[in-house]
Short mmCIF file of C-alpha atoms in Angstrom, two decimals:
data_model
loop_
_atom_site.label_atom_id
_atom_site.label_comp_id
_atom_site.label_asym_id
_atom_site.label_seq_id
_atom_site.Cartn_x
_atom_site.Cartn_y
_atom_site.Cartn_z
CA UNK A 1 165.32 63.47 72.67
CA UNK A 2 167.30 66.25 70.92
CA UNK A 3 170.42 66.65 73.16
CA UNK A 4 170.88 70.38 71.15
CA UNK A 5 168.35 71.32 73.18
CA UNK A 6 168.74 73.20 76.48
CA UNK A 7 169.22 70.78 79.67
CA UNK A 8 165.87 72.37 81.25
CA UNK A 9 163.83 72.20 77.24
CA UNK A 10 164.96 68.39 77.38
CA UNK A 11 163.90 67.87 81.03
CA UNK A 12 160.76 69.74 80.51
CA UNK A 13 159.82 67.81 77.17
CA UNK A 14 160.97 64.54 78.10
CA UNK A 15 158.58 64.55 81.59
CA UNK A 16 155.61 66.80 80.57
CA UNK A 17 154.26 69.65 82.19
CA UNK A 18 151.48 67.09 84.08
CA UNK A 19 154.45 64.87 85.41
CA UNK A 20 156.57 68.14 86.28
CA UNK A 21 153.42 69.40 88.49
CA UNK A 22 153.30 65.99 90.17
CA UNK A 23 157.05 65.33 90.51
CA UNK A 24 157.15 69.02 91.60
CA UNK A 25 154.29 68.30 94.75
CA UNK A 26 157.03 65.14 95.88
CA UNK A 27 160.18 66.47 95.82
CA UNK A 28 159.00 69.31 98.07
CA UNK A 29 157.03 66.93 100.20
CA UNK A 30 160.00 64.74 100.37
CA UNK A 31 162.15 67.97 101.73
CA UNK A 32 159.83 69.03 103.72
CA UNK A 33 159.16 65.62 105.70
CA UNK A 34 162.62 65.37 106.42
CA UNK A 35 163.31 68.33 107.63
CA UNK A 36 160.54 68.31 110.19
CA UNK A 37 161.72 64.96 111.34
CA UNK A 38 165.02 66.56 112.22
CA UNK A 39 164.76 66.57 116.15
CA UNK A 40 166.06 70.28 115.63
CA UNK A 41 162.48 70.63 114.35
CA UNK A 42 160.90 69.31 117.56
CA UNK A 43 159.93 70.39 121.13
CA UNK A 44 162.54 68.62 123.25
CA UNK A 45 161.51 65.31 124.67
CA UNK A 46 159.30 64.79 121.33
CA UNK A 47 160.17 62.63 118.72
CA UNK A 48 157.87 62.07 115.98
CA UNK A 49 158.23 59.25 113.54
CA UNK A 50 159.17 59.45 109.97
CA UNK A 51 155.86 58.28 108.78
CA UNK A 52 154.30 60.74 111.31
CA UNK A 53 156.72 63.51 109.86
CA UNK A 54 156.07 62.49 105.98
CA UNK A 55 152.04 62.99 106.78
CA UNK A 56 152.72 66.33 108.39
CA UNK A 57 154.28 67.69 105.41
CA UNK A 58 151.88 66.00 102.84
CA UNK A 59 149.38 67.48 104.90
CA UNK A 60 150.85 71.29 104.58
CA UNK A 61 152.09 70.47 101.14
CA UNK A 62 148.61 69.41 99.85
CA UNK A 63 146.82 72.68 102.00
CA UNK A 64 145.11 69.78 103.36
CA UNK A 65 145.64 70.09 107.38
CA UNK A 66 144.53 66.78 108.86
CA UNK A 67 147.35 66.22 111.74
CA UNK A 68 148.23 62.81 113.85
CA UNK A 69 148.94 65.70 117.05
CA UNK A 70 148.96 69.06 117.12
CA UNK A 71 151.30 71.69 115.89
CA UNK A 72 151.89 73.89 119.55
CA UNK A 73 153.23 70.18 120.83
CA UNK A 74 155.52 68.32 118.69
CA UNK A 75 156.91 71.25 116.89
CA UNK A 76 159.68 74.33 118.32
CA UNK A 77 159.58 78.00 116.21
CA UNK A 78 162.12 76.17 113.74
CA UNK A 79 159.32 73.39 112.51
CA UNK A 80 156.52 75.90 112.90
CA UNK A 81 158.77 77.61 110.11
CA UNK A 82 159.04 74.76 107.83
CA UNK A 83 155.10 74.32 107.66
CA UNK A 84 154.54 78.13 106.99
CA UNK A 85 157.18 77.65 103.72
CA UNK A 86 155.38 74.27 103.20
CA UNK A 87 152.09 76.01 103.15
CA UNK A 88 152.99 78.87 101.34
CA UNK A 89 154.77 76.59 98.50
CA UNK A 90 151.87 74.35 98.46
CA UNK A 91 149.39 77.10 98.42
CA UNK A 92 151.02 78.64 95.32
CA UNK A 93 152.62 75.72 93.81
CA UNK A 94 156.68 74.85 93.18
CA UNK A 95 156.68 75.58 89.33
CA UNK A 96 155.17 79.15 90.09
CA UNK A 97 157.76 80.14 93.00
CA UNK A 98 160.59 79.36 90.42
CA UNK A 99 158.84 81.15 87.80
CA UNK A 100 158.98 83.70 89.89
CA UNK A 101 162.45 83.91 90.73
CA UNK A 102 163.97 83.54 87.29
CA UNK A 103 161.88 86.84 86.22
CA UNK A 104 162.69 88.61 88.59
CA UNK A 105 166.26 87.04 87.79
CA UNK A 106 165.32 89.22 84.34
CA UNK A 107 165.94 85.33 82.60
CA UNK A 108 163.21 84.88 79.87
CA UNK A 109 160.93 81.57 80.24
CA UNK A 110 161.00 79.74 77.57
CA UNK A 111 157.81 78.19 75.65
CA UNK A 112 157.72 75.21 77.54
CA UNK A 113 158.36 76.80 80.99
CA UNK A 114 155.24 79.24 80.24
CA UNK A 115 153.11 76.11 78.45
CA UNK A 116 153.73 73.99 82.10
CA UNK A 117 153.09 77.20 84.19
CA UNK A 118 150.43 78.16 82.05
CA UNK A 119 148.75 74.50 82.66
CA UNK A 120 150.03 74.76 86.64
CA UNK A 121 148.11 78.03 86.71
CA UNK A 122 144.96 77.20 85.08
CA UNK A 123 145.44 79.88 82.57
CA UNK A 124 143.32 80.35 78.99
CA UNK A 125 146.60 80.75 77.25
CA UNK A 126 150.64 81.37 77.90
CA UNK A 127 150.68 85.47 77.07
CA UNK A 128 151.78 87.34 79.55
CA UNK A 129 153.05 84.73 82.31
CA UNK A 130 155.68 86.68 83.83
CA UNK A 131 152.93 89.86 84.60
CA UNK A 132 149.99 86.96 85.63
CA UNK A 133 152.99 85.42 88.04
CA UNK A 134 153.94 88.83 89.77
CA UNK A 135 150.05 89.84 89.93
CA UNK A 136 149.34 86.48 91.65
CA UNK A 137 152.10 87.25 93.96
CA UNK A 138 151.45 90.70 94.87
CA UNK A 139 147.89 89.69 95.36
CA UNK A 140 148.94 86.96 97.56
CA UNK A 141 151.05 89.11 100.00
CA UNK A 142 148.75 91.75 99.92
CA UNK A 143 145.39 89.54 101.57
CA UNK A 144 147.74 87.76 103.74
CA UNK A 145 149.34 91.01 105.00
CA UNK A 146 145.73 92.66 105.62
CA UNK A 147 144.66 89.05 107.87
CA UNK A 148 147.94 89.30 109.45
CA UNK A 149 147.22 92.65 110.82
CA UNK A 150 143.85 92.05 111.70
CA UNK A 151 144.85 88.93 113.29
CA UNK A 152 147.57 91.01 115.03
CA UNK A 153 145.32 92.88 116.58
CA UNK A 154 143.95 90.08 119.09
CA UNK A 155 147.12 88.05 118.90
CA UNK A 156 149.73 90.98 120.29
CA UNK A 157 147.84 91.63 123.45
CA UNK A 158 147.58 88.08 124.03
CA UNK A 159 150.67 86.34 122.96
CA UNK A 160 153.01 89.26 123.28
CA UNK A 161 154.83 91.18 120.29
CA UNK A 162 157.36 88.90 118.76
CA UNK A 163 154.69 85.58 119.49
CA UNK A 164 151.71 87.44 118.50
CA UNK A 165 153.28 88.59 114.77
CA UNK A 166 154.25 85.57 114.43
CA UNK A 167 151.00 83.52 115.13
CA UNK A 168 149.18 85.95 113.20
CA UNK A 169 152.01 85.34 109.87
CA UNK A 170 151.23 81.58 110.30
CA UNK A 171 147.57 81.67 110.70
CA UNK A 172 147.10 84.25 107.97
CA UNK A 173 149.57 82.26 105.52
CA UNK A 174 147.77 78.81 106.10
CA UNK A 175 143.72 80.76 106.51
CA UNK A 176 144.69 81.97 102.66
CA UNK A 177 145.96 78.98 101.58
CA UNK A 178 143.38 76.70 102.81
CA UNK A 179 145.70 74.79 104.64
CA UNK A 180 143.85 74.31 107.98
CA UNK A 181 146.64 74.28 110.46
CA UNK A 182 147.66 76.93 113.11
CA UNK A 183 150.18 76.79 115.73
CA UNK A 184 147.73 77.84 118.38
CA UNK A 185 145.93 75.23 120.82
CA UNK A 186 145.47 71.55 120.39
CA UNK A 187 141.65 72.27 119.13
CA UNK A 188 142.23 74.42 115.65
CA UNK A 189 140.41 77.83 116.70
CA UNK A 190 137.45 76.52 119.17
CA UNK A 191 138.90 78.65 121.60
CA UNK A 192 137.66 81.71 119.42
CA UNK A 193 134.39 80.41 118.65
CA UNK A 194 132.50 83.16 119.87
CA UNK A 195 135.33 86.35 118.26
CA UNK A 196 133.88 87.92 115.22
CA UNK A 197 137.70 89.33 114.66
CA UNK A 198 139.40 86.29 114.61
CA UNK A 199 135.75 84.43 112.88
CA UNK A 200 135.28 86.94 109.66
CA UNK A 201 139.00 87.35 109.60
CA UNK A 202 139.75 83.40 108.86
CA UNK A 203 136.59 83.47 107.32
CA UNK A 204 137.60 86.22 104.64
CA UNK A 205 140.74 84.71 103.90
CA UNK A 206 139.32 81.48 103.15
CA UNK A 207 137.24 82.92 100.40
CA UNK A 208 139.45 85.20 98.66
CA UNK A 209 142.11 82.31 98.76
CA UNK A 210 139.53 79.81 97.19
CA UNK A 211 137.84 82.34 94.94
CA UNK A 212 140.91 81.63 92.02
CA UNK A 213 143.09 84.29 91.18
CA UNK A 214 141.14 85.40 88.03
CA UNK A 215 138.44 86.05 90.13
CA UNK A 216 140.31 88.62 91.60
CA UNK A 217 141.77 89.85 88.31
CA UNK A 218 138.50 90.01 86.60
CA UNK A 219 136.84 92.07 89.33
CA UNK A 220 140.37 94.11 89.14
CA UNK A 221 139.61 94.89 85.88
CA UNK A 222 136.22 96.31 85.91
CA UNK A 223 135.91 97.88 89.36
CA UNK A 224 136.96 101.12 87.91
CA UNK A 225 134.32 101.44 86.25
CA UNK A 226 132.16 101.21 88.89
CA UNK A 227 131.27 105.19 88.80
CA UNK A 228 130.09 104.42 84.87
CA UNK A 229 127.79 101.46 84.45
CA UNK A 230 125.54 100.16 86.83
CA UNK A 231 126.04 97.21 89.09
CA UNK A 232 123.97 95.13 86.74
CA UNK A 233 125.91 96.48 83.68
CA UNK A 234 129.01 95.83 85.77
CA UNK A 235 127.72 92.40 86.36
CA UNK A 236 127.80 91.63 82.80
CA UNK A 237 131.27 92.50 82.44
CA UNK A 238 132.12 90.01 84.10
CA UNK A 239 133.50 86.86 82.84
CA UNK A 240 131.14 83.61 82.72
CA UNK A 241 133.97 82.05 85.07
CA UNK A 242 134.08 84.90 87.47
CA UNK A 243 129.82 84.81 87.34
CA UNK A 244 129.47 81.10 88.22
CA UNK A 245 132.05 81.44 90.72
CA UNK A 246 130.45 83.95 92.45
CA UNK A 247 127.22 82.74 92.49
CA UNK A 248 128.10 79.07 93.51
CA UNK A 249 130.47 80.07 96.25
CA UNK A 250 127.87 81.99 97.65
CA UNK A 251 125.10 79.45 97.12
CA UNK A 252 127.18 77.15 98.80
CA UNK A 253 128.52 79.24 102.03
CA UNK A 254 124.48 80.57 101.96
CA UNK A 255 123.16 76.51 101.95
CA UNK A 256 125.93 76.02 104.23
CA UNK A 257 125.63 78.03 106.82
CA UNK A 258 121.77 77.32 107.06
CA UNK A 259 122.26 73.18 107.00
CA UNK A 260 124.62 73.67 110.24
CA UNK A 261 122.24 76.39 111.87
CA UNK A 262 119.47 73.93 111.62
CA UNK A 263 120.55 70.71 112.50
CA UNK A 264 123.18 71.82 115.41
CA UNK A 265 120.91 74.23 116.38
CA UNK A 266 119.97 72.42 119.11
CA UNK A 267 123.06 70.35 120.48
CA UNK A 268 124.93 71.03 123.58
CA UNK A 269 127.97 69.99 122.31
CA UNK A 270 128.11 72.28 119.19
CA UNK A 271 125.44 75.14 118.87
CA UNK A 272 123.46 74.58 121.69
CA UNK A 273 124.94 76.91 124.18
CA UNK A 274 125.52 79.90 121.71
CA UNK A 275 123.38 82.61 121.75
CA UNK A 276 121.64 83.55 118.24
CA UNK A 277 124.21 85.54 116.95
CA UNK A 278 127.04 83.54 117.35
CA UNK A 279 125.32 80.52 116.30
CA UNK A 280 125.07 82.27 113.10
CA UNK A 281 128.59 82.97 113.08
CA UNK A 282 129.57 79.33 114.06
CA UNK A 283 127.42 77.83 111.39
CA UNK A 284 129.03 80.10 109.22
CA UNK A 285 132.25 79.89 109.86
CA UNK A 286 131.99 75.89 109.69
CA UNK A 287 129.94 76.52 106.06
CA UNK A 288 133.14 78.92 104.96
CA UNK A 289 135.35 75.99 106.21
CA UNK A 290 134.26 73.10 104.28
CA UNK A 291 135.13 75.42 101.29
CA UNK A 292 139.02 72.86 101.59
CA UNK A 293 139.93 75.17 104.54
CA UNK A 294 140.32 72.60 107.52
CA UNK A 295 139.79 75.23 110.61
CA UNK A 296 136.44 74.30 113.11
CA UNK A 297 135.79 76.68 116.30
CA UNK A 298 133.20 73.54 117.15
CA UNK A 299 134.27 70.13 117.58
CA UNK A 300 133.44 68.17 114.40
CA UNK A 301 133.64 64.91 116.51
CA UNK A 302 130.56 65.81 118.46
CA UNK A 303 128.29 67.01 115.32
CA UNK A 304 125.34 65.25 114.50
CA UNK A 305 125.23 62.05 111.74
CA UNK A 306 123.30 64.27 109.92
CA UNK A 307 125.78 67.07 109.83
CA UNK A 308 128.79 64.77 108.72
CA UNK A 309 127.14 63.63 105.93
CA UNK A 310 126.01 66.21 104.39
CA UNK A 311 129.44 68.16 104.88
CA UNK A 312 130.92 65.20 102.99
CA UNK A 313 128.98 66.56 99.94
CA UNK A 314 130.14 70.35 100.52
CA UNK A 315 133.67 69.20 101.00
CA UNK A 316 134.34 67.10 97.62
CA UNK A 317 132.53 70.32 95.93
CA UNK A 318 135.83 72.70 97.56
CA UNK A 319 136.16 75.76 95.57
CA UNK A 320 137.20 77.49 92.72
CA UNK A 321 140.13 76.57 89.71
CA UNK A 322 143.39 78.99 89.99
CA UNK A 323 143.07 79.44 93.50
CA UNK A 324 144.56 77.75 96.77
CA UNK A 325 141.14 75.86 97.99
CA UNK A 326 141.12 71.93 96.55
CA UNK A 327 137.98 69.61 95.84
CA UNK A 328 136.55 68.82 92.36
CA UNK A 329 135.62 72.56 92.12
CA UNK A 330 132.49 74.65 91.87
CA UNK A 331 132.82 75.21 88.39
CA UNK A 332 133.02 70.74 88.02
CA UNK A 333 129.82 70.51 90.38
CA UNK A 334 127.75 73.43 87.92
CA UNK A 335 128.95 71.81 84.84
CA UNK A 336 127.54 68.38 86.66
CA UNK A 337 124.08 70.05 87.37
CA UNK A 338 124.07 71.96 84.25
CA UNK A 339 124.32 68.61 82.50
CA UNK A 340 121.47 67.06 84.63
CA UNK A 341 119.07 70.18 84.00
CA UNK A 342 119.50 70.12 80.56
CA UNK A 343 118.89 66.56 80.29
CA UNK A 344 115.28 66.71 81.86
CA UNK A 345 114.81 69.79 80.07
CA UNK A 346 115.71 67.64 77.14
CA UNK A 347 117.54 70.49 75.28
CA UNK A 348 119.86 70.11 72.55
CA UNK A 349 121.88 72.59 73.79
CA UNK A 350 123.86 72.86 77.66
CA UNK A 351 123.53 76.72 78.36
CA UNK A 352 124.50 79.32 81.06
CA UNK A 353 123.90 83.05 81.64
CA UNK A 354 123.28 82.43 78.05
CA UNK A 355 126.15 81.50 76.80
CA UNK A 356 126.39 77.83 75.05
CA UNK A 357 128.95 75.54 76.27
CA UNK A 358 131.10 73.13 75.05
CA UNK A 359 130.32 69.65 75.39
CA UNK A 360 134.07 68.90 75.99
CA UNK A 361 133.79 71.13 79.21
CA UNK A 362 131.51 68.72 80.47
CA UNK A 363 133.21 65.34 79.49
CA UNK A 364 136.11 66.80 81.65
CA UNK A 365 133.72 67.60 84.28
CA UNK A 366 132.32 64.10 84.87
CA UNK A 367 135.84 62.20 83.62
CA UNK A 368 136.99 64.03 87.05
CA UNK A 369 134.25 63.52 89.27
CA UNK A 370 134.12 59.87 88.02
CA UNK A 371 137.70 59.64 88.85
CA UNK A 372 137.47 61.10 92.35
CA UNK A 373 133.79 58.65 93.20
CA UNK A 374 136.08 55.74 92.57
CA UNK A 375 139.40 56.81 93.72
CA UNK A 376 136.80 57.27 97.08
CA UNK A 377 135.36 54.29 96.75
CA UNK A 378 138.71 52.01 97.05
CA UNK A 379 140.27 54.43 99.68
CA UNK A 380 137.16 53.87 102.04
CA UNK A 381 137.26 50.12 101.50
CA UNK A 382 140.75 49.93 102.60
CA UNK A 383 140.29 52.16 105.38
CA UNK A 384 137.58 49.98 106.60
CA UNK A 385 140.41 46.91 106.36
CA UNK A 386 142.90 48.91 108.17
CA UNK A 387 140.50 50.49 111.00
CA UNK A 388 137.95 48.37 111.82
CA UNK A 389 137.58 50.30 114.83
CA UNK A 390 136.63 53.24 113.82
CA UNK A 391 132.64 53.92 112.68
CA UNK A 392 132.03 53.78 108.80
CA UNK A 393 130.66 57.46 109.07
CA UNK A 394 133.88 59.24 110.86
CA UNK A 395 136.13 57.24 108.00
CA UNK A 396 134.41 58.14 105.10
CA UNK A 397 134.84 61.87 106.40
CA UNK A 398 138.28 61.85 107.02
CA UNK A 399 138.73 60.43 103.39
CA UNK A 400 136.80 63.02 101.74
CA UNK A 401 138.45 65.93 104.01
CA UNK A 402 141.77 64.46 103.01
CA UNK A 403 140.84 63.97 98.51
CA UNK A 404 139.45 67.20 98.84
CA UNK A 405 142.34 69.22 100.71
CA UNK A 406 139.82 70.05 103.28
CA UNK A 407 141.36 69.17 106.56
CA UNK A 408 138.56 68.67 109.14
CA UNK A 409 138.18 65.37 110.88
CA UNK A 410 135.34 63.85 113.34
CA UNK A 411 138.35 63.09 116.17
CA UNK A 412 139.85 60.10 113.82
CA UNK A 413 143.54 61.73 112.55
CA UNK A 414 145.53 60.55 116.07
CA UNK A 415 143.75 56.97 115.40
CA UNK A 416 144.66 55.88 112.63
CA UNK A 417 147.56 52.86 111.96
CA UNK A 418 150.27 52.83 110.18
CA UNK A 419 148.40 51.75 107.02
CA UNK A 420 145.55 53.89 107.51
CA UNK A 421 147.86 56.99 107.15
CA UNK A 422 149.27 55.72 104.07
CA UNK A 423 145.72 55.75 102.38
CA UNK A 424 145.28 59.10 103.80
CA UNK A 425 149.09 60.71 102.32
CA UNK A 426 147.96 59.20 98.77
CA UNK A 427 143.97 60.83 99.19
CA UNK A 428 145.56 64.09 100.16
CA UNK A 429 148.30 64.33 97.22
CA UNK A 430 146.06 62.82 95.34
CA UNK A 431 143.62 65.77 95.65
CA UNK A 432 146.22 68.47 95.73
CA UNK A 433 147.53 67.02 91.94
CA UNK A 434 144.72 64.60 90.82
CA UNK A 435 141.99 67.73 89.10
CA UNK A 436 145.35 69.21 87.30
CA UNK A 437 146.70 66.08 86.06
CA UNK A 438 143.18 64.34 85.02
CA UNK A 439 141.96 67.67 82.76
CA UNK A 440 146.08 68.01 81.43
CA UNK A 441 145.83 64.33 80.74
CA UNK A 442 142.09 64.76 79.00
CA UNK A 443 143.24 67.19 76.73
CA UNK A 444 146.94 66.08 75.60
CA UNK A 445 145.08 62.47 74.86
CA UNK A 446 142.55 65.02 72.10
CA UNK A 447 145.88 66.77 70.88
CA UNK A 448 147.81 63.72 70.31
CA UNK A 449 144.83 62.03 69.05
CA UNK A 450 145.15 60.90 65.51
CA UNK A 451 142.11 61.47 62.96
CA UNK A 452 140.40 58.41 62.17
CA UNK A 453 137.68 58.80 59.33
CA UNK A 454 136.27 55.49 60.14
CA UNK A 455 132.82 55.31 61.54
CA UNK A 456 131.29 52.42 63.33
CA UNK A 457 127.65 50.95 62.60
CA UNK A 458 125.48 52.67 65.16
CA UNK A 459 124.83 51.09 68.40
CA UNK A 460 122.26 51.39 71.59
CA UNK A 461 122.83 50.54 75.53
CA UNK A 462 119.46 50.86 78.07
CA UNK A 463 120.51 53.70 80.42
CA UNK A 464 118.47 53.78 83.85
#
């Protein structure tokens, strides 16, 4: 280590931008958990243990939003607080808040500072970090200040002016962030199952927040020309990112929404009782919801075998890179089936929206989906140890909603012992850090990688 160096250069070398991201996730989770076991943090005549407390805030900290009992009960307006800055941080990540703060402090970042953010951000490349920071920002406040005020809109007639602002701040923060908690009712939003404004609200913020933020700046940039080209031509402009996106999100809210339609279409204790419209709106909100949001207005404990499994499938997808939403990512999953396709096809070269790809995009793909299939694999074996009562199916959700940030549960959160939470805190940090640090970790293995001229006699292994 250089000690000429600055104190934050040495830190910053001597840890690594993966380890910074990761340490960066604990200490707030760390913060967070003890500050909400503070009994100044509680409703009086609850106390909630530390374990309780240190799941809580990996839960808001992660986006995740599984919960041993519900926010309205155990927590007073000064815990309710904590999660919405434990969201919000979470959401947007430490690194990028500080970022943040020494620009605006007019302090230059140094190379390594913009190198970590620019890994902690997902970014092509470290120009411009300061700008990318403040447009991720502004972009931030500006969707969560349009839900607010459409959330406002039901909340102030119901819960009052200072109560109803203030529900609508928390629900909007942790609806963009895909964190999956609200301070409502003791049953997420069921109680608005059949309100388009509060349905298409939540809804909307769950997709922009999961879209990625250069998404967003990509359609920025070529909506003004809107007047110009054509929406084809527009189309085009578009990145190859901000294309497959687009069209996987939608395939999956589309395939989504029709799975639940048709297999809860019929059961009194989800769909059943809805009239055709808002079973459409259900289904869709609960399609929108496995996108690593964690909010059901049905009751996830009463849906259908068929339902559950299949869900587990949509919720280890998640959404997009660069954004708040967690899972493997849509991006992963087309790089997966892009793979597959090209394999039958039995082409030389892995194409899409003609372009060629590189086959170290998909090595990272599968190194992380590998890595997540048997990260799940041990996690669900323990969990069977540690909860033997509890059904095979309802576990094996609750560990995918909790790898992939999503949040949802089939009724098994409050059940779950002491060791069973444990697996669950590691699942959902796991997922919140696990996609960042695996591709970092890919990569700085190929950089540091000495060149080795040597070539091994060829060799061949039966596949299938």
């Amino acid at each position: 280590m250089n000690f000429n160096l600055p104190f934050r250069d040495k830190i910053l070398r001597f840890l690594g931008p993966t380890r910074m991201i990761a340490l960066s996730f604990v200490l707030v989770i760390l913060v967070g958990s003890v500050l909400l076991w503070l009994p100044i943090a509680q409703n009086p005549g609850m106390r909630a243990s530390y374990l309780n407390s240190l799941f809580v805030a990996t839960s808001a900290t992660c986006v995740t939003g599984l919960m041993p009992f519900a926010v309205i009960d155990q927590y007073n307006l000064i815990g309710q607080t904590v999660l919405i800055f434990l969201m919000q941080i979470g959401g947007l990540g430490l690194m990028s808040l500080l970022a943040l703060f020494l620009t605006l402090m007019r302090r230059k970042l140094n190379f390594s500072e913009k190198k970590m953010l620019q890994d902690s951000l997902n970014k092509n490349d470290a120009d411009n970090i300061p700008n990318f920071l403040k447009s991720i920002f502004r972009y931030t406040f500006i969707f969560e200040g349009i839900g607010m005020g459409l959330l406002a809109l039901r909340f102030i007639p119901e819960y009052g002016l200072a109560q109803g602002l203030y529900n609508s701040v928390f629900l909007s923060i942790s609806a963009f962030c895909n964190a999956g908690l609200d301070n409502l009712t003791r049953s997420s939003l069921m109680a608005y199952t059949s309100d388009p404004l509060i349905n298409f609200t939540v809804c909307g913020l769950i997709i922009t927040g999961g879209l990625g933020f250069a998404v967003w700046f990509d359609l920025r940039r070529i909506l003004p020309e809107k007047k110009k080209l054509s929406w084809k031509r527009l189309w085009t402009r578009l990145s190859l990112h901000s294309r497959l996106v687009l069209v996987v999100t939608g395939i999956l809210l589309g395939s989504g929404t029709l799975i639940v339609l048709l297999v809860e279409y019929g059961n009194p204790n989800t769909l059943g009782w809805m009239n055709f419209p808002q079973k459409i709106m259900a289904a869709f909100f609960q399609s929108t919801t496995l996108r690593t949001a964690g909010f059901s207005t049905i009751d996830f404990a009463l849906l259908k075998d068929a339902s559950l499994f299949i869900m587990l499938f949509y919720m280890i997808i998640g959404g997009s890179p660069g954004g708040t939403a967690g899972g493997i990512k849509t991006t992963t999953f087309s790089m997966l089936f892009v793979l597959i396709i090209s394999e039958i096809r039995d082409s030389g070269n892995m194409t899409l929206f003609k372009r060629t790809l590189p086959s170290s995009t998909f090595h990272r793909a599968f190194a992380i989906t590998l890595t997540y299939a048997c990260i799940m694999v041990i996690a669900i074996f323990l969990l069977t140890l540690t909860e033997p009562q509890i059904g095979f199916l309802p576990l094996a959700f609750e560990a995918f909603s909790a790898i992939a940030t999503v949040g949802l549960s089939a009724g098994v959160t409050p059940l779950l012992s002491a060791l069973g939470k444990i697996v669950i805190i590691m699942l959902m940090y796991i997922g919140r850090v696990g996609p960042i640090t695996i591709v970092l970790s890919l990569m700085r293995m190929k950089q540091n990688r000495k060149t080795n001229n040597l070539v091994y006699p060829h060799g061949d292994v039966l596949i299938g």
